[in-house]
Short mmCIF file of C-alpha atoms and ligand atoms in Angstrom, two decimals:
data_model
loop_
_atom_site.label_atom_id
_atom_site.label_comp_id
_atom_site.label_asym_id
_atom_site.label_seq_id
_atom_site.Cartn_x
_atom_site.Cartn_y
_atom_site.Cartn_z
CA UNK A 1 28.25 9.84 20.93
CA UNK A 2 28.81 7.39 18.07
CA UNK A 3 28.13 8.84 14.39
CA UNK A 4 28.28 7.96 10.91
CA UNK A 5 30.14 10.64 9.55
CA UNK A 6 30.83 12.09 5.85
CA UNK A 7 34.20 13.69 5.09
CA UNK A 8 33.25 14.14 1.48
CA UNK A 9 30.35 14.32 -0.92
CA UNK A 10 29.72 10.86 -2.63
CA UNK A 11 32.33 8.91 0.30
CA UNK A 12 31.09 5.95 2.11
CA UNK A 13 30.05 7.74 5.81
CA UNK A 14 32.37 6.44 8.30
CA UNK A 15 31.19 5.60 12.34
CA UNK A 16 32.72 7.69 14.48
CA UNK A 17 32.61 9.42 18.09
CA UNK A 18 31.75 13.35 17.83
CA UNK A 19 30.91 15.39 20.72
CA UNK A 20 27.07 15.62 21.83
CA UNK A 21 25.29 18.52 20.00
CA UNK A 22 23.77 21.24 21.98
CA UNK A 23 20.73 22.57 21.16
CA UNK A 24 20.58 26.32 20.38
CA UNK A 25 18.03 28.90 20.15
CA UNK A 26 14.66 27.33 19.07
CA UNK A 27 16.30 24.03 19.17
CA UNK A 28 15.74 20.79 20.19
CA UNK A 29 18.22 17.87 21.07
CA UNK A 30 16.65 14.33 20.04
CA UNK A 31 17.80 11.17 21.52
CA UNK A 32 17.49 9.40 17.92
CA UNK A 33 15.81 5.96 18.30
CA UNK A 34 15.97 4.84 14.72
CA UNK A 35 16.18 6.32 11.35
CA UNK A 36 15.25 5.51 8.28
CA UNK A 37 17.19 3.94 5.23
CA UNK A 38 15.85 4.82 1.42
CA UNK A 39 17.21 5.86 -2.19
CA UNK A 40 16.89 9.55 -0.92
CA UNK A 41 19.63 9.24 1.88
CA UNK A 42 21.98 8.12 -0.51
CA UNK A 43 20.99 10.55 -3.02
CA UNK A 44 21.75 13.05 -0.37
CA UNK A 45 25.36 11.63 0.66
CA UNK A 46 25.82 11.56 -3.10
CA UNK A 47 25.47 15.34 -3.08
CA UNK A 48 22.37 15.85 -5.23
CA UNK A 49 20.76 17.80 -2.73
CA UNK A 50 23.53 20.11 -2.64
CA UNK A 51 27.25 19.15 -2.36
CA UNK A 52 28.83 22.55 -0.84
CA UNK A 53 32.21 21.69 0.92
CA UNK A 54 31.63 23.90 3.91
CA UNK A 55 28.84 21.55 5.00
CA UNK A 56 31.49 18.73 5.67
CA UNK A 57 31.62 16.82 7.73
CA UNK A 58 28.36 15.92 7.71
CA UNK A 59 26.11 13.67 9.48
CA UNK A 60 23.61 12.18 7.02
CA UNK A 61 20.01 10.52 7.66
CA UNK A 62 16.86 12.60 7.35
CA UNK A 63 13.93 10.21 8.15
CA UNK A 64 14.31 9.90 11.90
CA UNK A 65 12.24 9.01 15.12
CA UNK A 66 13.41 9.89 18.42
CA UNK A 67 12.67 11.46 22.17
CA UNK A 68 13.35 15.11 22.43
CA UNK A 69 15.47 15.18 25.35
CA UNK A 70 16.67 18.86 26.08
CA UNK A 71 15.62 21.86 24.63
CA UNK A 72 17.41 25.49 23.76
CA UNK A 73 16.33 28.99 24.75
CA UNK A 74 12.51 29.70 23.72
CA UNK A 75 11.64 26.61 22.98
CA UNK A 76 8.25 24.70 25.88
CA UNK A 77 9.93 22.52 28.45
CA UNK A 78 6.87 20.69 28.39
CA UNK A 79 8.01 19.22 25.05
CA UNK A 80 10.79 17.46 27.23
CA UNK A 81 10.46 13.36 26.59
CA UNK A 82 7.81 14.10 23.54
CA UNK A 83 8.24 11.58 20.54
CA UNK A 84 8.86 13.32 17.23
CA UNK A 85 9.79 13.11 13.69
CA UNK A 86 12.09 14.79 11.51
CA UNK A 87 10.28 17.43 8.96
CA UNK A 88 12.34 16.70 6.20
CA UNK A 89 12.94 20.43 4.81
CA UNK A 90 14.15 23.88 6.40
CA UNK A 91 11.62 26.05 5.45
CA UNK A 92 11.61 29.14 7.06
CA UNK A 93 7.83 29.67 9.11
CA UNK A 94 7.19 32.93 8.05
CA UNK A 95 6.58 33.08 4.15
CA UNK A 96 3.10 32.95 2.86
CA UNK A 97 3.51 29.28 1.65
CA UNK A 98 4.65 28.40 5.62
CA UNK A 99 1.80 30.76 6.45
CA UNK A 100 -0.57 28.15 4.69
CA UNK A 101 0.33 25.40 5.94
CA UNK A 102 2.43 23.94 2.74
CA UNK A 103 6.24 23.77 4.15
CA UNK A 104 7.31 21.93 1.10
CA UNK A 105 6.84 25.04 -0.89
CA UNK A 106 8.80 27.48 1.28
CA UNK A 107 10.20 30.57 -0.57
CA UNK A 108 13.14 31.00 2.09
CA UNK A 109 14.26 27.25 1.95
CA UNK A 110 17.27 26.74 4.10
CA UNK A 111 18.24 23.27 2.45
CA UNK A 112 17.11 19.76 4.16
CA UNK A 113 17.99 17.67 7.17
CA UNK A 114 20.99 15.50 6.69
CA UNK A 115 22.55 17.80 3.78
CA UNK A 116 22.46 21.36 5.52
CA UNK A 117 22.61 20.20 8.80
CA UNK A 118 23.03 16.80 10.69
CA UNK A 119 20.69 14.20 10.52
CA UNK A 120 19.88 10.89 11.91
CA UNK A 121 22.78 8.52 11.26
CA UNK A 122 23.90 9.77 15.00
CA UNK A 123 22.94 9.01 18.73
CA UNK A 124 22.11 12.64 18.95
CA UNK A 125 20.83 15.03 16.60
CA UNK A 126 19.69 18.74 17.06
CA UNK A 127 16.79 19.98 15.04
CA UNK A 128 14.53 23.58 14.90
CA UNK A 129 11.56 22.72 17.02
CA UNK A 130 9.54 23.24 14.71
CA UNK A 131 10.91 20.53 12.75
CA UNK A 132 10.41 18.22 15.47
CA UNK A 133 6.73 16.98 14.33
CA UNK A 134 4.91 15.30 17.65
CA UNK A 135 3.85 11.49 17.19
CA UNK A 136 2.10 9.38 18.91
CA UNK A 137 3.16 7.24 21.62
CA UNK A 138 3.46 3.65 21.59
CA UNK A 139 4.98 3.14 17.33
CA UNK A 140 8.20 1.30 16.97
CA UNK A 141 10.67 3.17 16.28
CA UNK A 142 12.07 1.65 13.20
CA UNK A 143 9.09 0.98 11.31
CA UNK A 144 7.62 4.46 12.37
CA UNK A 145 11.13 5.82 10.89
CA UNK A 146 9.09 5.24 7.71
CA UNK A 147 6.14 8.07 8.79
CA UNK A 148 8.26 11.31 7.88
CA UNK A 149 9.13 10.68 4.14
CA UNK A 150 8.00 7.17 2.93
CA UNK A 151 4.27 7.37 4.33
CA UNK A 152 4.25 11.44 4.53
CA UNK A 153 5.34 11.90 0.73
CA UNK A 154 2.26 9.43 -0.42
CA UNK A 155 -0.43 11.49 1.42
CA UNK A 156 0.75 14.75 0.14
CA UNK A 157 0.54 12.23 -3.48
CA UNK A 158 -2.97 11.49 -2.27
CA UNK A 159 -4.12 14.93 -1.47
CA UNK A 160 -2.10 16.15 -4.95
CA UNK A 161 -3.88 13.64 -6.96
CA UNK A 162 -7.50 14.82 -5.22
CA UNK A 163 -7.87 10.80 -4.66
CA UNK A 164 -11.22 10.23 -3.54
CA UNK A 165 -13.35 6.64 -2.64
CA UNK A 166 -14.08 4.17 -5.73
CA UNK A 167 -11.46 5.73 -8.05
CA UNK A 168 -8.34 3.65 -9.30
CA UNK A 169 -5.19 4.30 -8.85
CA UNK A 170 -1.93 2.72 -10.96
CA UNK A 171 1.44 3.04 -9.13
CA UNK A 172 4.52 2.78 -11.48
CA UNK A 173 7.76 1.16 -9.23
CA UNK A 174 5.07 0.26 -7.02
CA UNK A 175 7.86 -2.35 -5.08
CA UNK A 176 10.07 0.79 -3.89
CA UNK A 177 10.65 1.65 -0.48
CA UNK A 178 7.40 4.94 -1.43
CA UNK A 179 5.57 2.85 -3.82
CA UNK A 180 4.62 -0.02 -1.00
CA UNK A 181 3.65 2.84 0.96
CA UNK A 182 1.96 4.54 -1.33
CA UNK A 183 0.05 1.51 -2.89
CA UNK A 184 -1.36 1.72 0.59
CA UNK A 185 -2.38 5.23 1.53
CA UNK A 186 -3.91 5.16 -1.90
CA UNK A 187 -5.86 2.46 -0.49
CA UNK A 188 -6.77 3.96 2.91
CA UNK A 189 -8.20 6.89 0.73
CA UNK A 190 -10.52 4.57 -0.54
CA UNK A 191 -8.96 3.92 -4.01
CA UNK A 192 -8.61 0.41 -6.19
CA UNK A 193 -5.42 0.22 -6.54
CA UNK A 194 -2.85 -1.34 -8.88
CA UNK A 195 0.60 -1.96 -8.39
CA UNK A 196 3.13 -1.79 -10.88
CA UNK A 197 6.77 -3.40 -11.17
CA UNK A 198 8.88 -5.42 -12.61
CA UNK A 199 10.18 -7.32 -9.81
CA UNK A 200 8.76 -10.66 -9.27
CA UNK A 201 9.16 -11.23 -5.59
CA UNK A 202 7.87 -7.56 -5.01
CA UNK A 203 4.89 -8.39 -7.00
CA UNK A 204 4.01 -11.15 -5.31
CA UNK A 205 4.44 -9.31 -1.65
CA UNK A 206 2.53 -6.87 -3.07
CA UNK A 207 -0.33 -8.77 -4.03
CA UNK A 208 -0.13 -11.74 -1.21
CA UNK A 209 1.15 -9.42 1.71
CA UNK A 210 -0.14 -5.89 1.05
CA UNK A 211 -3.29 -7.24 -1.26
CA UNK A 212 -3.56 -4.94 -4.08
CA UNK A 213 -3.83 -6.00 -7.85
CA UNK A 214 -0.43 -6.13 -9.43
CA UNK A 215 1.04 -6.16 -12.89
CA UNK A 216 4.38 -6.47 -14.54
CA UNK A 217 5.42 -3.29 -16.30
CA UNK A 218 7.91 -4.37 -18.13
CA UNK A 219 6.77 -3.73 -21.32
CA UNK A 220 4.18 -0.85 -20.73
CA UNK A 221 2.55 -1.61 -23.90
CA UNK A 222 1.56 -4.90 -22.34
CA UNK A 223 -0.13 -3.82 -19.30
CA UNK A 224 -3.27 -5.72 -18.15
CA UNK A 225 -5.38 -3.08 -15.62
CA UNK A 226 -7.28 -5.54 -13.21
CA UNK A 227 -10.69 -7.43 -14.53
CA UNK A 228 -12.63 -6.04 -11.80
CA UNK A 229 -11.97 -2.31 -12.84
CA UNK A 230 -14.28 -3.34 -16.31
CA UNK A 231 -14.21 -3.47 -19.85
CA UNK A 232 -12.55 -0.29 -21.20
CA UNK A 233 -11.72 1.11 -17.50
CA UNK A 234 -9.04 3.72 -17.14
CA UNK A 235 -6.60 4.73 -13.95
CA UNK A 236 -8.18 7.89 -12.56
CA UNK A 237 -5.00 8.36 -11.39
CA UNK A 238 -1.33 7.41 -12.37
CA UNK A 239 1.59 7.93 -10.06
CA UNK A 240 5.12 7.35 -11.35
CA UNK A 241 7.91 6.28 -8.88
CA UNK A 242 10.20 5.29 -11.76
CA UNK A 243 10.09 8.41 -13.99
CA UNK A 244 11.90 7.04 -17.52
CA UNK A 245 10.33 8.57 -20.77
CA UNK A 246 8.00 5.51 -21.51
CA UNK A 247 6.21 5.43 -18.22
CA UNK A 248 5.88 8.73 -18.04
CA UNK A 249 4.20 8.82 -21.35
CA UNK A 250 2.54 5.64 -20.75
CA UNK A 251 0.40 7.80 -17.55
CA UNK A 252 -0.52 10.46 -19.10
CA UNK A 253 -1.92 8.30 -21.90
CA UNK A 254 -3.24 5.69 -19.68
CA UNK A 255 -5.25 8.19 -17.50
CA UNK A 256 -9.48 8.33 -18.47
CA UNK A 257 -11.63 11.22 -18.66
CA UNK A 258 -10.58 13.96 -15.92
CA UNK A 259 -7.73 11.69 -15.59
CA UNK A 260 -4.39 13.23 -13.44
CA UNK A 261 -0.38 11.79 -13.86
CA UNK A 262 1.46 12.51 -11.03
CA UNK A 263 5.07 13.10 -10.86
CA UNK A 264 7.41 12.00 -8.71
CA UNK A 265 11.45 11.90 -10.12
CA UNK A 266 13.66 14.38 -10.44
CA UNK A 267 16.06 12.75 -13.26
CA UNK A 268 17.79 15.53 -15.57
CA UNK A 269 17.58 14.95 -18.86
CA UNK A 270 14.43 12.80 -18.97
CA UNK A 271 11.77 14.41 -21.20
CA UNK A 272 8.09 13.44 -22.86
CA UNK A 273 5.75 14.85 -24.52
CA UNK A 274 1.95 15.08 -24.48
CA UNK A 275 -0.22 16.40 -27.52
CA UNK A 276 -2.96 19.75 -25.83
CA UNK A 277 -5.47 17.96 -27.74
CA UNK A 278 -5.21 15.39 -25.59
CA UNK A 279 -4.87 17.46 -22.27
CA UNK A 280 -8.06 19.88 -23.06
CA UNK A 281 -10.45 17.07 -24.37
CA UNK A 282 -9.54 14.49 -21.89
CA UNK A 283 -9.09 16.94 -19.15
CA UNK A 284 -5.79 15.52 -18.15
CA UNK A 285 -3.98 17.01 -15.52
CA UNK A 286 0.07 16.44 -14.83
CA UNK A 287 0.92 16.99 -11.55
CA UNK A 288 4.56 17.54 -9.59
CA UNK A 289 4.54 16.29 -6.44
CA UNK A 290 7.18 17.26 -3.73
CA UNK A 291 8.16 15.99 -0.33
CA UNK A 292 4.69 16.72 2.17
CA UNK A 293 3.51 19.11 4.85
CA UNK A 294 4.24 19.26 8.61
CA UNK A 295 0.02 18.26 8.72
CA UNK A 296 0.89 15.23 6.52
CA UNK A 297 3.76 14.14 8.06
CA UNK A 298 1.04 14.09 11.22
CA UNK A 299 -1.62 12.38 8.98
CA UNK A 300 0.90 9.72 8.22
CA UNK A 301 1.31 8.50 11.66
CA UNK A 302 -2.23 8.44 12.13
CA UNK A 303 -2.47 6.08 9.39
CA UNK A 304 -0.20 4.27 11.16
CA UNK A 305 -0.89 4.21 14.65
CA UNK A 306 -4.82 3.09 13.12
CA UNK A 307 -3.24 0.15 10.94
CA UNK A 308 -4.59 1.83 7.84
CA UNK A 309 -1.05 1.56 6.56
CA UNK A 310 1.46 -1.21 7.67
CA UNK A 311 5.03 0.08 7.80
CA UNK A 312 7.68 -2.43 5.55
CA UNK A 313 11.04 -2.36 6.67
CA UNK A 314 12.99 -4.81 4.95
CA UNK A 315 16.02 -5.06 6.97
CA UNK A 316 16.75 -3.03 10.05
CA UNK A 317 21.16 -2.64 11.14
CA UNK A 318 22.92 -1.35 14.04
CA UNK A 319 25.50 1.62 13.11
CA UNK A 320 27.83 -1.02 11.85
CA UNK A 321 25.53 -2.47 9.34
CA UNK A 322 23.98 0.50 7.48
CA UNK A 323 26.40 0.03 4.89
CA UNK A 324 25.37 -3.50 3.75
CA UNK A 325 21.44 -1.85 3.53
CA UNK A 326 23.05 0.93 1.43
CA UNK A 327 24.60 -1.43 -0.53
CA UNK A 328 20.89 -3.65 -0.83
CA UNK A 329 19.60 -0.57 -1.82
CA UNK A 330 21.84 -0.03 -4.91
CA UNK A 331 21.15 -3.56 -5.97
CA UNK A 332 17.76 -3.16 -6.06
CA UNK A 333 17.63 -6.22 -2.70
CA UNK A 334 15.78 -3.91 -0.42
CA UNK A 335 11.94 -4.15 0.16
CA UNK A 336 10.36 -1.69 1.31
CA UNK A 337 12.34 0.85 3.54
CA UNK A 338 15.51 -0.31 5.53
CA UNK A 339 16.29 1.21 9.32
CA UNK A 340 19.41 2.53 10.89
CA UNK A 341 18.25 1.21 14.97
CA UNK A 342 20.37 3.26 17.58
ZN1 ZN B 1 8.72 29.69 4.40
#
């Protein structure tokens, strides 16, 4: 099968032919049909997700769609020809965090698709069945390769934040291959939303494609919230894509009574502050937010599959071409999410 394969941590991945995986025990073998192309892939060939030599080579991509099309020992033939998902992280099943339901917070994490095993940049791809999250039938396969991270992450945002009908919502890097997804699952919760960036062509698709209120956050001490939210209206709710010391402490000042930030980045280094006073008489809560659950990943599609949210893939490649989206992606080109399309 053909492959884009890494030979070191932080190397371009190179296509290749490598033998067909075989599924093992509790396994399943996907026929990948597309997979998805974001800022966290390449954070992940960078080696920020963990950069240990005996993982080499490795087969990168994380956010992919395919058919499951053989299965190992103990895993239902009947889930022969399902269409699945990726779940992002290894967790383990069996801790009391996988016991609840919340994945994302497993105590025996094994490492993530694409870093400690291979991913999606490949015709074939093995993955834990219980990794293999069941979607509906009838999506296309590149813009549903945007349901396991850039749709799932905003609903576990949603369900962190506790966003509920009539509240508003300010996105920071609101033009990002999340934040056009999450602009819109904040919306399909029933939120007014604002968008925030500082990209003019993003703003505009945001506000004449997507049709949310936008601002430029340039300069965050120049922010206009929308007329319709009223005189004196705060953001109920801030979530920050962009993570640099001013936005951050821009949200957590920007948020009303009961207000909550939520978190997103994971830069080292970055820091703010936020006075108690503040925190106990406004009630403000600061929230981290990390990846989703297996029963978001599922919400995700459904939001989907019911046009609640409308997938954006900016620019979908054949093996060959995921470089040049890579390369988009540095330059900041990219809208929305791009697609690797077997
Ligand atoms: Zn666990």
């Amino acid at each position: 099968m053909r492959a884009l394969v890494l030979h070191e941590w932080g190397a371009a991945p190179a296509l290749e032919d490598v033998a067909d995986p075989v599924p093992g025990d509790g396994e399943v073998l996907v026929e990948v049909r597309a997979c998805g192309v974001g800022l966290t892939v390449l954070n992940c060939i960078r080696g920020d997700l963990g950069a240990d030599p005996a993982n080499l080579p490795r087969i990168p991509g994380h956010e992919y769609v395919g058919t499951i099309s053989a299965v190992g020992p103990g895993v239902d033939r009947a889930r022969l020809g399902e269409t699945v998902a990726a779940y992002f992280y290894l967790f383990c099943g069996d801790c009391r965090h996988c016991l609840a339901g919340t994945e994302d917070l497993c105590d025996n994490l094994a490492g993530f698709v694409g870093v400690d095993r291979d991913g999606g940049y490949a015709e074939r791809v093995v993955l834990p069945a219980r990794n293999a999250v069941s979607l509906p039938p009838g999506l296309d396969p590149a813009l549903a390769s945007t349901i396991p991270d850039a749709i799932a992450t905003p609903v576990h945002v949603a369900h962190r934040a506790g966003i509920q009908p009539g509240q508003r919502v300010a996105v920071v890097a609101a033009g990002g291959g999340v934040g056009i997804h999450m602009v819109q699952v904040a919306r399909a919760f029933g939120a007014h939303v604002l968008g925030l960036d500082i990209d003019g062509d993003k703003l505009l698709y945001l506000s004449e494609e997507v049709g949310v209120d936008t601002a430029n956050s340039a300069d965050f001490d120049a922010i206009e919230l929308p007329g319709a939210w009223g005189e004196g209206a705060h953001p109920d709710v801030v979530i920050d894509f962009l993570g640099s010391a001013q936005s951050l402490a821009w949200g957590a000042d920007a948020v009303g009574l009961g207000g909550r930030l939520v978190v997103l980045t994971t830069f080292p280094g970055v820091d703010f502050t936020v006075s108690p006073r503040t925190l106990v008489f406004r009630e403000t809560s600061i929230l981290g937010s990390r990846y989703a659950t297996r029963s978001e990943l599922s919400l995700a599609a459904e939001l989907v599959r019911s046009g609640r949210v409308r997938p954006v893939v900016g620019r979908q490649e054949d093996a060959a071409g995921v470089l040049a989206i890579h390369d988009d992606l540095l330059h900041g080109r990219l809208l929305g999410r791009g697609a690797l399309v077997w």
